[in-house]
Structure formats: C-alpha cells, structure tokens
PDB file of C-alpha atoms in Angstrom:
ATOM      1  CA  MET A   1      20.617 -45.059  41.504  1.00 72.00           C
ATOM      2  CA  TRP A   2      20.223 -47.955  39.784  1.00 73.00           C
ATOM      3  CA  THR A   3      16.276 -48.516  40.179  1.00 76.00           C
ATOM      4  CA  VAL A   4      16.016 -44.694  39.588  1.00 75.00           C
ATOM      5  CA  LEU A   5      17.627 -45.109  36.379  1.00 78.00           C
ATOM      6  CA  ARG A   6      14.718 -47.964  34.966  1.00 79.00           C
ATOM      7  CA  GLN A   7      12.371 -45.240  35.182  1.00 86.00           C
ATOM      8  CA  PRO A   8      11.181 -44.332  31.635  1.00 83.00           C
ATOM      9  CA  ARG A   9      11.701 -40.650  32.794  1.00 84.00           C
ATOM     10  CA  TRP A  10      15.413 -41.565  33.079  1.00 81.00           C
ATOM     11  CA  LEU A  11      16.084 -43.741  30.762  1.00 86.00           C
ATOM     12  CA  LEU A  12      14.504 -41.402  27.858  1.00 89.00           C
ATOM     13  CA  TYR A  13      17.510 -39.242  29.691  1.00 87.00           C
ATOM     14  CA  LEU A  14      20.191 -41.924  29.380  1.00 88.00           C
ATOM     15  CA  VAL A  15      19.428 -42.514  25.447  1.00 90.00           C
ATOM     16  CA  LEU A  16      19.523 -38.645  24.695  1.00 93.00           C
ATOM     17  CA  ALA A  17      23.360 -38.421  26.933  1.00 92.00           C
ATOM     18  CA  VAL A  18      24.007 -41.309  24.392  1.00 94.00           C
ATOM     19  CA  VAL A  19      22.321 -39.267  21.249  1.00 95.00           C
ATOM     20  CA  PHE A  20      24.825 -37.075  22.033  1.00 95.00           C
ATOM     21  CA  GLY A  21      27.989 -38.798  22.962  1.00 95.00           C
ATOM     22  CA  VAL A  22      27.854 -39.921  19.197  1.00 96.00           C
ATOM     23  CA  ILE A  23      27.463 -35.745  17.684  1.00 97.00           C
ATOM     24  CA  THR A  24      29.326 -34.373  19.662  1.00 97.00           C
ATOM     25  CA  ALA A  25      31.980 -37.632  18.685  1.00 97.00           C
ATOM     26  CA  MET A  26      31.566 -37.066  14.802  1.00 97.00           C
ATOM     27  CA  LEU A  27      31.172 -33.101  15.184  1.00 97.00           C
ATOM     28  CA  GLY A  28      35.008 -33.844  16.402  1.00 96.00           C
ATOM     29  CA  ALA A  29      35.827 -36.569  14.013  1.00 97.00           C
ATOM     30  CA  TRP A  30      34.936 -33.787  10.821  1.00 97.00           C
ATOM     31  CA  GLN A  31      37.483 -31.450  12.511  1.00 97.00           C
ATOM     32  CA  TRP A  32      40.158 -34.212  12.990  1.00 96.00           C
ATOM     33  CA  ASP A  33      39.101 -35.109   8.874  1.00 97.00           C
ATOM     34  CA  ARG A  34      39.473 -31.502   8.211  1.00 95.00           C
ATOM     35  CA  HIS A  35      42.515 -31.449  10.793  1.00 96.00           C
ATOM     36  CA  GLN A  36      44.747 -33.779   8.328  1.00 96.00           C
ATOM     37  CA  SER A  37      43.944 -31.957   5.333  1.00 95.00           C
ATOM     38  CA  ARG A  38      45.698 -29.866   6.457  1.00 94.00           C
ATOM     39  CA  VAL A  39      48.439 -31.075   7.496  1.00 95.00           C
ATOM     40  CA  GLU A  40      48.266 -33.158   4.226  1.00 94.00           C
ATOM     41  CA  ARG A  41      48.411 -29.830   2.014  1.00 93.00           C
ATOM     42  CA  ARG A  42      51.041 -28.444   4.031  1.00 94.00           C
ATOM     43  CA  ASP A  43      52.910 -31.097   2.771  1.00 94.00           C
ATOM     44  CA  VAL A  44      52.649 -30.999  -0.235  1.00 94.00           C
ATOM     45  CA  ILE A  45      52.402 -27.356  -0.737  1.00 94.00           C
ATOM     46  CA  GLU A  46      56.212 -27.258   0.979  1.00 93.00           C
ATOM     47  CA  ALA A  47      57.523 -30.090  -0.229  1.00 92.00           C
ATOM     48  CA  ASN A  48      56.838 -28.576  -4.365  1.00 94.00           C
ATOM     49  CA  TYR A  49      56.885 -24.853  -3.739  1.00 95.00           C
ATOM     50  CA  PHE A  50      60.205 -24.469  -4.004  1.00 92.00           C
ATOM     51  CA  GLY A  51      61.468 -27.307  -5.116  1.00 92.00           C
ATOM     52  CA  GLU A  52      64.007 -26.787  -7.801  1.00 94.00           C
ATOM     53  CA  PRO A  53      62.247 -26.240 -11.353  1.00 95.00           C
ATOM     54  CA  GLN A  54      61.586 -28.956 -14.113  1.00 95.00           C
ATOM     55  CA  PRO A  55      60.802 -29.216 -17.201  1.00 95.00           C
ATOM     56  CA  LEU A  56      57.042 -29.787 -18.300  1.00 94.00           C
ATOM     57  CA  VAL A  57      57.358 -33.582 -19.250  1.00 91.00           C
ATOM     58  CA  GLU A  58      59.328 -34.642 -16.265  1.00 92.00           C
ATOM     59  CA  VAL A  59      56.139 -33.307 -13.745  1.00 93.00           C
ATOM     60  CA  LEU A  60      52.915 -33.780 -16.913  1.00 93.00           C
ATOM     61  CA  PRO A  61      53.176 -36.418 -19.427  1.00 90.00           C
ATOM     62  CA  ARG A  62      51.615 -34.705 -22.066  1.00 86.00           C
ATOM     63  CA  GLY A  63      47.256 -35.827 -21.802  1.00 83.00           C
ATOM     64  CA  GLN A  64      47.572 -37.088 -18.559  1.00 90.00           C
ATOM     65  CA  GLN A  65      45.389 -35.416 -15.451  1.00 91.00           C
ATOM     66  CA  LEU A  66      47.988 -33.548 -12.621  1.00 93.00           C
ATOM     67  CA  PRO A  67      48.131 -35.733  -9.512  1.00 92.00           C
ATOM     68  CA  ALA A  68      47.649 -34.599  -5.947  1.00 89.00           C
ATOM     69  CA  GLY A  69      51.079 -35.198  -4.783  1.00 92.00           C
ATOM     70  CA  ASP A  70      52.183 -32.883  -7.793  1.00 94.00           C
ATOM     71  CA  GLU A  71      49.810 -29.523  -6.951  1.00 95.00           C
ATOM     72  CA  TRP A  72      52.158 -26.509  -6.565  1.00 96.00           C
ATOM     73  CA  SER A  73      55.445 -28.363  -8.625  1.00 96.00           C
ATOM     74  CA  ARG A  74      57.841 -25.776 -10.295  1.00 96.00           C
ATOM     75  CA  VAL A  75      58.209 -26.435 -13.673  1.00 97.00           C
ATOM     76  CA  THR A  76      58.978 -24.857 -15.851  1.00 96.00           C
ATOM     77  CA  VAL A  77      57.789 -24.342 -19.750  1.00 96.00           C
ATOM     78  CA  SER A  78      59.015 -22.126 -23.407  1.00 96.00           C
ATOM     79  CA  GLY A  79      55.455 -20.870 -25.596  1.00 96.00           C
ATOM     80  CA  THR A  80      54.655 -18.458 -27.423  1.00 97.00           C
ATOM     81  CA  TYR A  81      51.250 -16.726 -25.982  1.00 97.00           C
ATOM     82  CA  ASP A  82      48.216 -16.336 -27.728  1.00 96.00           C
ATOM     83  CA  ALA A  83      47.004 -12.666 -25.954  1.00 93.00           C
ATOM     84  CA  ASP A  84      44.048 -13.558 -28.335  1.00 93.00           C
ATOM     85  CA  GLY A  85      42.463 -16.018 -26.151  1.00 93.00           C
ATOM     86  CA  GLN A  86      43.585 -14.054 -23.129  1.00 95.00           C
ATOM     87  CA  HIS A  87      40.092 -15.195 -20.309  1.00 95.00           C
ATOM     88  CA  LEU A  88      39.309 -12.483 -16.821  1.00 95.00           C
ATOM     89  CA  VAL A  89      39.083 -15.617 -13.884  1.00 95.00           C
ATOM     90  CA  ARG A  90      36.052 -12.728 -11.824  1.00 93.00           C
ATOM     91  CA  ASN A  91      36.432 -12.151  -7.889  1.00 92.00           C
ATOM     92  CA  ARG A  92      38.899 -13.188  -7.563  1.00 94.00           C
ATOM     93  CA  PRO A  93      41.136 -12.182  -3.958  1.00 91.00           C
ATOM     94  CA  HIS A  94      44.363 -10.508  -3.786  1.00 91.00           C
ATOM     95  CA  GLN A  95      44.915  -9.331  -0.316  1.00 86.00           C
ATOM     96  CA  ARG A  96      40.958  -8.836   0.862  1.00 86.00           C
ATOM     97  CA  VAL A  97      40.049  -7.208  -2.552  1.00 90.00           C
ATOM     98  CA  TYR A  98      38.581  -8.836  -5.379  1.00 91.00           C
ATOM     99  CA  GLY A  99      39.042  -8.885  -8.771  1.00 94.00           C
ATOM    100  CA  TYR A 100      39.526 -10.876 -12.089  1.00 95.00           C
ATOM    101  CA  GLU A 101      42.209 -13.895 -12.229  1.00 97.00           C
ATOM    102  CA  VAL A 102      44.400 -13.461 -16.162  1.00 97.00           C
ATOM    103  CA  LEU A 103      44.497 -15.842 -17.962  1.00 97.00           C
ATOM    104  CA  VAL A 104      46.491 -16.429 -21.751  1.00 97.00           C
ATOM    105  CA  PRO A 105      47.116 -19.341 -23.225  1.00 97.00           C
ATOM    106  CA  LEU A 106      50.567 -20.665 -23.677  1.00 97.00           C
ATOM    107  CA  VAL A 107      51.143 -22.741 -27.114  1.00 96.00           C
ATOM    108  CA  LEU A 108      53.820 -25.387 -27.078  1.00 94.00           C
ATOM    109  CA  ASP A 109      56.379 -26.477 -28.789  1.00 87.00           C
ATOM    110  CA  ASP A 110      55.555 -29.714 -29.104  1.00 86.00           C
ATOM    111  CA  GLY A 111      52.078 -28.356 -30.559  1.00 87.00           C
ATOM    112  CA  GLN A 112      50.031 -28.348 -26.775  1.00 90.00           C
ATOM    113  CA  VAL A 113      48.549 -25.611 -25.099  1.00 95.00           C
ATOM    114  CA  LEU A 114      49.228 -24.333 -20.439  1.00 96.00           C
ATOM    115  CA  VAL A 115      46.758 -21.839 -19.540  1.00 97.00           C
ATOM    116  CA  VAL A 116      48.554 -19.855 -17.585  1.00 98.00           C
ATOM    117  CA  ASP A 117      47.505 -17.801 -15.304  1.00 98.00           C
ATOM    118  CA  ARG A 118      49.691 -15.062 -15.272  1.00 97.00           C
ATOM    119  CA  GLY A 119      48.174 -12.373 -12.004  1.00 97.00           C
ATOM    120  CA  TRP A 120      45.670 -10.425 -10.360  1.00 97.00           C
ATOM    121  CA  VAL A 121      43.969  -7.786 -11.893  1.00 96.00           C
ATOM    122  CA  GLN A 122      41.137  -4.604  -9.754  1.00 94.00           C
ATOM    123  CA  ASN A 123      38.645  -3.855 -11.077  1.00 90.00           C
ATOM    124  CA  ALA A 124      37.674  -1.441 -13.650  1.00 85.00           C
ATOM    125  CA  PRO A 125      35.199   1.615 -11.640  1.00 83.00           C
ATOM    126  CA  THR A 126      31.976   0.353 -12.750  1.00 80.00           C
ATOM    127  CA  ALA A 127      31.363  -3.434 -13.131  1.00 69.00           C
ATOM    128  CA  SER A 128      29.894  -2.929 -16.786  1.00 74.00           C
ATOM    129  CA  GLU A 129      33.949  -2.365 -18.097  1.00 82.00           C
ATOM    130  CA  LEU A 130      35.917  -4.802 -18.182  1.00 85.00           C
ATOM    131  CA  PRO A 131      40.468  -3.501 -16.309  1.00 90.00           C
ATOM    132  CA  ASP A 132      43.188  -2.457 -17.799  1.00 91.00           C
ATOM    133  CA  VAL A 133      45.402  -5.600 -18.383  1.00 94.00           C
ATOM    134  CA  PRO A 134      49.487  -5.854 -19.334  1.00 94.00           C
ATOM    135  CA  ALA A 135      50.053  -7.170 -22.350  1.00 94.00           C
ATOM    136  CA  PRO A 136      51.398 -10.952 -22.283  1.00 95.00           C
ATOM    137  CA  PRO A 137      55.293 -10.408 -23.953  1.00 95.00           C
ATOM    138  CA  ARG A 138      55.170 -11.721 -27.784  1.00 94.00           C
ATOM    139  CA  GLY A 139      56.654 -14.168 -29.932  1.00 95.00           C
ATOM    140  CA  GLN A 140      58.522 -17.142 -27.739  1.00 96.00           C
ATOM    141  CA  VAL A 141      59.203 -17.327 -24.347  1.00 97.00           C
ATOM    142  CA  GLN A 142      60.332 -19.055 -21.327  1.00 96.00           C
ATOM    143  CA  VAL A 143      57.612 -19.170 -18.620  1.00 97.00           C
ATOM    144  CA  GLN A 144      58.444 -19.911 -14.986  1.00 97.00           C
ATOM    145  CA  GLY A 145      55.645 -20.828 -12.363  1.00 97.00           C
ATOM    146  CA  TRP A 146      53.520 -23.687  -9.932  1.00 98.00           C
ATOM    147  CA  LEU A 147      51.286 -26.334 -11.307  1.00 97.00           C
ATOM    148  CA  ARG A 148      47.558 -26.266 -10.207  1.00 97.00           C
ATOM    149  CA  PRO A 149      44.274 -28.531 -10.833  1.00 96.00           C
ATOM    150  CA  SER A 150      40.961 -27.122 -12.996  1.00 95.00           C
ATOM    151  CA  GLU A 151      38.733 -26.460 -10.620  1.00 96.00           C
ATOM    152  CA  PRO A 152      35.150 -27.415 -10.470  1.00 94.00           C
ATOM    153  CA  ASP A 153      32.868 -25.281 -13.264  1.00 90.00           C
ATOM    154  CA  LEU A 154      30.271 -23.232 -11.354  1.00 90.00           C
ATOM    155  CA  GLY A 155      28.248 -23.306 -13.573  1.00 86.00           C
ATOM    156  CA  ARG A 156      26.790 -19.434 -14.466  1.00 86.00           C
ATOM    157  CA  ASP A 157      27.248 -17.720 -18.091  1.00 83.00           C
ATOM    158  CA  LEU A 158      29.716 -15.070 -18.308  1.00 86.00           C
ATOM    159  CA  PRO A 159      29.927 -11.847 -21.358  1.00 85.00           C
ATOM    160  CA  ALA A 160      32.383 -13.600 -23.808  1.00 84.00           C
ATOM    161  CA  GLY A 161      35.855 -13.106 -22.094  1.00 87.00           C
ATOM    162  CA  GLN A 162      35.065 -13.757 -18.850  1.00 91.00           C
ATOM    163  CA  LEU A 163      35.444 -17.163 -16.854  1.00 92.00           C
ATOM    164  CA  ALA A 164      34.117 -17.589 -13.105  1.00 93.00           C
ATOM    165  CA  SER A 165      36.474 -20.058 -12.553  1.00 95.00           C
ATOM    166  CA  ILE A 166      39.497 -22.197 -13.530  1.00 96.00           C
ATOM    167  CA  ASP A 167      37.746 -24.789 -15.678  1.00 95.00           C
ATOM    168  CA  LEU A 168      40.155 -25.846 -17.932  1.00 94.00           C
ATOM    169  CA  PRO A 169      37.774 -27.815 -19.556  1.00 93.00           C
ATOM    170  CA  ARG A 170      35.512 -24.167 -20.346  1.00 91.00           C
ATOM    171  CA  MET A 171      38.250 -22.546 -21.249  1.00 92.00           C
ATOM    172  CA  SER A 172      39.291 -24.722 -24.239  1.00 92.00           C
ATOM    173  CA  GLU A 173      35.894 -24.530 -25.081  1.00 90.00           C
ATOM    174  CA  MET A 174      36.674 -20.894 -25.194  1.00 88.00           C
ATOM    175  CA  VAL A 175      40.143 -20.953 -26.949  1.00 87.00           C
ATOM    176  CA  ASN A 176      39.376 -24.219 -29.191  1.00 88.00           C
ATOM    177  CA  ALA A 177      41.720 -26.694 -28.883  1.00 88.00           C
ATOM    178  CA  PRO A 178      43.224 -29.258 -26.426  1.00 89.00           C
ATOM    179  CA  VAL A 179      44.641 -27.804 -22.938  1.00 93.00           C
ATOM    180  CA  VAL A 180      46.950 -29.770 -20.978  1.00 94.00           C
ATOM    181  CA  GLY A 181      45.923 -31.162 -17.822  1.00 94.00           C
ATOM    182  CA  ALA A 182      46.809 -28.538 -15.134  1.00 96.00           C
ATOM    183  CA  TYR A 183      47.230 -24.844 -15.506  1.00 97.00           C
ATOM    184  CA  LEU A 184      50.042 -22.511 -14.713  1.00 97.00           C
ATOM    185  CA  VAL A 185      50.120 -19.957 -12.019  1.00 97.00           C
ATOM    186  CA  LEU A 186      52.782 -17.093 -12.818  1.00 97.00           C
ATOM    187  CA  GLU A 187      56.344 -16.774 -10.441  1.00 97.00           C
ATOM    188  CA  SER A 188      58.475 -14.847 -13.972  1.00 96.00           C
ATOM    189  CA  GLU A 189      58.823 -14.710 -18.370  1.00 97.00           C
ATOM    190  CA  SER A 190      61.832 -13.894 -19.797  1.00 95.00           C
ATOM    191  CA  PRO A 191      62.028 -11.819 -21.400  1.00 95.00           C
ATOM    192  CA  ALA A 192      60.568  -9.832 -19.156  1.00 94.00           C
ATOM    193  CA  PRO A 193      57.829  -7.085 -20.638  1.00 93.00           C
ATOM    194  CA  PRO A 194      57.422  -4.123 -19.067  1.00 93.00           C
ATOM    195  CA  ALA A 195      54.276  -4.757 -16.410  1.00 94.00           C
ATOM    196  CA  ARG A 196      52.248  -7.063 -15.977  1.00 95.00           C
ATOM    197  CA  PRO A 197      49.525  -8.331 -13.340  1.00 96.00           C
ATOM    198  CA  ALA A 198      50.221  -7.812  -9.526  1.00 96.00           C
ATOM    199  CA  PRO A 199      51.223 -12.173  -8.631  1.00 95.00           C
ATOM    200  CA  LEU A 200      49.792 -13.801  -6.898  1.00 94.00           C
ATOM    201  CA  ASP A 201      49.742 -14.789  -2.950  1.00 91.00           C
ATOM    202  CA  PRO A 202      51.252 -17.633  -1.777  1.00 92.00           C
ATOM    203  CA  PRO A 203      49.535 -20.780  -0.900  1.00 93.00           C
ATOM    204  CA  ASP A 204      48.242 -20.386   2.738  1.00 90.00           C
ATOM    205  CA  THR A 205      49.641 -23.048   4.888  1.00 91.00           C
ATOM    206  CA  GLY A 206      48.403 -22.507   8.524  1.00 92.00           C
ATOM    207  CA  LEU A 207      46.357 -25.404   9.848  1.00 91.00           C
ATOM    208  CA  ARG A 208      43.319 -22.976  12.215  1.00 91.00           C
ATOM    209  CA  SER A 209      42.049 -24.288  14.566  1.00 95.00           C
ATOM    210  CA  HIS A 210      40.618 -28.133  12.946  1.00 95.00           C
ATOM    211  CA  PHE A 211      43.191 -30.065  16.015  1.00 94.00           C
ATOM    212  CA  ALA A 212      41.556 -28.506  18.815  1.00 96.00           C
ATOM    213  CA  TYR A 213      38.322 -28.355  17.731  1.00 95.00           C
ATOM    214  CA  ALA A 214      38.940 -31.988  17.585  1.00 96.00           C
ATOM    215  CA  LEU A 215      39.952 -32.386  21.395  1.00 96.00           C
ATOM    216  CA  GLN A 216      36.579 -30.077  22.012  1.00 96.00           C
ATOM    217  CA  TRP A 217      34.407 -32.094  20.533  1.00 96.00           C
ATOM    218  CA  TRP A 218      35.731 -35.540  22.092  1.00 96.00           C
ATOM    219  CA  LEU A 219      36.123 -34.074  26.021  1.00 96.00           C
ATOM    220  CA  THR A 220      32.372 -33.230  25.701  1.00 95.00           C
ATOM    221  CA  VAL A 221      31.290 -36.792  24.439  1.00 95.00           C
ATOM    222  CA  PRO A 222      30.789 -38.518  28.214  1.00 94.00           C
ATOM    223  CA  VAL A 223      29.099 -35.117  29.617  1.00 93.00           C
ATOM    224  CA  GLY A 224      25.399 -35.272  28.274  1.00 92.00           C
ATOM    225  CA  LEU A 225      26.300 -39.358  30.550  1.00 91.00           C
ATOM    226  CA  ILE A 226      28.573 -37.955  33.007  1.00 92.00           C
ATOM    227  CA  LEU A 227      24.911 -35.436  33.662  1.00 91.00           C
ATOM    228  CA  VAL A 228      22.408 -38.192  33.667  1.00 88.00           C
ATOM    229  CA  LEU A 229      24.463 -40.038  36.655  1.00 89.00           C
ATOM    230  CA  VAL A 230      24.672 -37.317  38.648  1.00 88.00           C
ATOM    231  CA  MET A 231      20.766 -36.278  39.348  1.00 87.00           C
ATOM    232  CA  ALA A 232      20.397 -39.393  38.666  1.00 84.00           C
ATOM    233  CA  ARG A 233      22.425 -40.090  42.181  1.00 85.00           C
ATOM    234  CA  ARG A 234      20.914 -37.841  43.736  1.00 85.00           C
ATOM    235  CA  GLU A 235      17.388 -38.361  43.359  1.00 83.00           C
ATOM    236  CA  ALA A 236      17.733 -41.943  44.221  1.00 82.00           C
ATOM    237  CA  GLU A 237      19.493 -40.119  47.470  1.00 82.00           C
ATOM    238  CA  GLU A 238      16.389 -38.212  48.397  1.00 81.00           C
ATOM    239  CA  GLN A 239      14.490 -41.367  47.874  1.00 80.00           C
ATOM    240  CA  SER A 240      16.554 -43.029  50.056  1.00 79.00           C
ATOM    241  CA  GLY A 241      16.797 -40.602  53.115  1.00 71.00           C
ATOM    242  CA  GLU A 242      20.287 -40.280  53.043  1.00 60.00           C
ATOM    243  CA  ALA A 243      20.596 -37.396  51.485  1.00 51.00           C
ATOM    244  CA  PRO A 244      19.990 -34.530  54.125  1.00 54.00           C
ATOM    245  CA  ALA A 245      16.759 -32.897  54.192  1.00 50.00           C
ATOM    246  CA  ARG A 246      16.846 -29.559  52.242  1.00 51.00           C
ATOM    247  CA  SER A 247      15.415 -26.531  54.748  1.00 53.00           C
ATOM    248  CA  ALA A 248      14.985 -23.027  54.407  1.00 51.00           C
ATOM    249  CA  PRO A 249      17.903 -20.934  56.041  1.00 58.00           C
ATOM    250  CA  ALA A 250      16.019 -20.154  59.249  1.00 58.00           C
ATOM    251  CA  ARG A 251      14.873 -15.917  59.024  1.00 64.00           C
ATOM    252  CA  PRO A 252      17.062 -13.864  62.351  1.00 63.00           C
ATOM    253  CA  LYS A 253      14.105 -12.104  64.515  1.00 60.00           C
ATOM    254  CA  LYS A 254      13.599  -8.180  63.950  1.00 60.00           C
ATOM    255  CA  VAL A 255      14.012  -6.466  66.572  1.00 57.00           C
ATOM    256  CA  ARG A 256      12.073  -3.322  67.518  1.00 57.00           C
ATOM    257  CA  ILE A 257      13.569  -0.090  69.142  1.00 56.00           C
ATOM    258  CA  TRP A 258      11.130  -0.279  71.431  1.00 51.00           C
ATOM    259  CA  ASP A 259      12.782  -3.983  72.256  1.00 54.00           C
ATOM    260  CA  GLU A 260      16.209  -2.444  72.079  1.00 55.00           C
ATOM    261  CA  GLU A 261      15.819   0.406  74.377  1.00 53.00           C
ATOM    262  CA  ASP A 262      13.421  -2.258  77.281  1.00 52.00           C
ATOM    263  CA  TYR A 263      17.047  -4.556  77.820  1.00 48.00           C
ATOM    264  CA  ASP A 264      18.000  -1.044  78.254  1.00 52.00           C
ATOM    265  CA  GLU A 265      16.569   0.228  81.335  1.00 51.00           C
ATOM    266  CA  GLU A 266      16.719  -3.519  82.653  1.00 52.00           C
ATOM    267  CA  ASP A 267      20.785  -4.330  82.702  1.00 52.00           C
ATOM    268  CA  ASP A 268      20.556  -0.292  84.672  1.00 50.00           C
TER     269      ASP A 268
END
C-alpha cells in the first residue's frame, strides 16, 4: 500500500485529504467559539437580569463605559424626561413584527443624560408616516430597567428624529448633550403613565446548536484520510493479486419452449 501511496496521483489525494481535515477542524473550532460566546452571554444575563436593582452610580460611575460583565444589570435612577429629544430606532423586531424602538433622554438629578429605551411601537400604515407614540410621564420620575452598551453606527442617513441603531455617540449629537456610557431598557416607571410602548422581549439565553455542529465537524476531520487509505489498500491488493478477481456473474441459460417439450417427451 505504501508503494501505491508514493505515486503522484495518490500523493495528491493525501494532500487533499489533509487539507479537508484542516478545514473541518477549523470549522469545528469556529462553532466551538460561537458556543462558548453564547455560554458566556447566558451566564452574564442570568447573573444580572433578575438581580436586585441598584443605583445607577454604583454600577456605572460617571464618565465610564459599561463593562461587558455588567451588561443587563438592573438599576434604578431618577430624573426628568426630555420629550423633545425623543428618537425612533427603525427596523426593530418584536414578536416577529418589525417596528420602532422609542428612545427618550432622561436628564438625571446630577445633570447627566441617560438614554432610555421605553419600548416598541408598530410601524405606521405607510412608510412616510411615523407611528403614534405614548408620551413619557412629566416631571420627576423614578425609572427602573436594565443597562445595555451602545450599538455600532450603521452609517445611514435617516430623517430627523430617526436612528438606524442605538448608537449613543450619535444620540449625543442629536440631543446636543453628553450621555451616559450605556442606555437603559425600561422595566417600569413611577409614576406610571396611562400608556407606554410595548415592553421589549427578554434577552435570548438559548445556546443554539453550535456545540453539536462543532462535534460534527470534528468527527468529519479523519474521513478524507480514511477514504484515501482504504482506496489505496484496495488498489494495492488488486495489483499484487491478493484481491479476488472481479468477474461478471454468470447469466442463467435461457430455456426455449420446444426444448422443455423435448425434455418432457424423453421422460415419457
């Protein structure tokens, strides 16, 4: 078999089998990294989402950005909504329907501005219209919710009052004021208004199928090499005469009707 494998054609097959194994190993590692990322995300959410609410300044000191491990931390804060600074974030899903998320700046007692995502509203009947949005409560309000980091800028120019993502630097430009280094997904307001946008869906903590995909790719790594070795061994056996010669199966002899009649007469 080793004599067969040293032939140029079989050396090429071996190289292709090794390349196939390397690619499948890399794909398995990629799926494993995605699985690990989702495990880490799930652990952060489960540790923070249902925790006791804390004052904002204890979780996110002034001038700092939200650390990855503090995402979805539950906080409370008080301030006054700036209803004139309201912006709508386009193309946001909620229960498999696309609409807008409503961002309203909350001016805090210490002068900072916290962007509050008050929830989701459905699209207007036509694309040229904006939906009706329930107004935020007036005056001093106590707000409770979860902290999220800024989203990337998608680089889209939209009509005034609309955003393509929850990009806090862009929001800061829109309201002409520095904003806190995270935004807040609204859980509750006190005093509660008569109506509010629909609360956002809770975060997805499912792990998906990345672990199973990683195992499938890793189990596929040796397949190409095994196939090449099996075919090389078979060819080596055929060349040395060890393998049984392949012959076509014998066809049954056709018996004509008159031959059967002659045979029956001889028996009689």
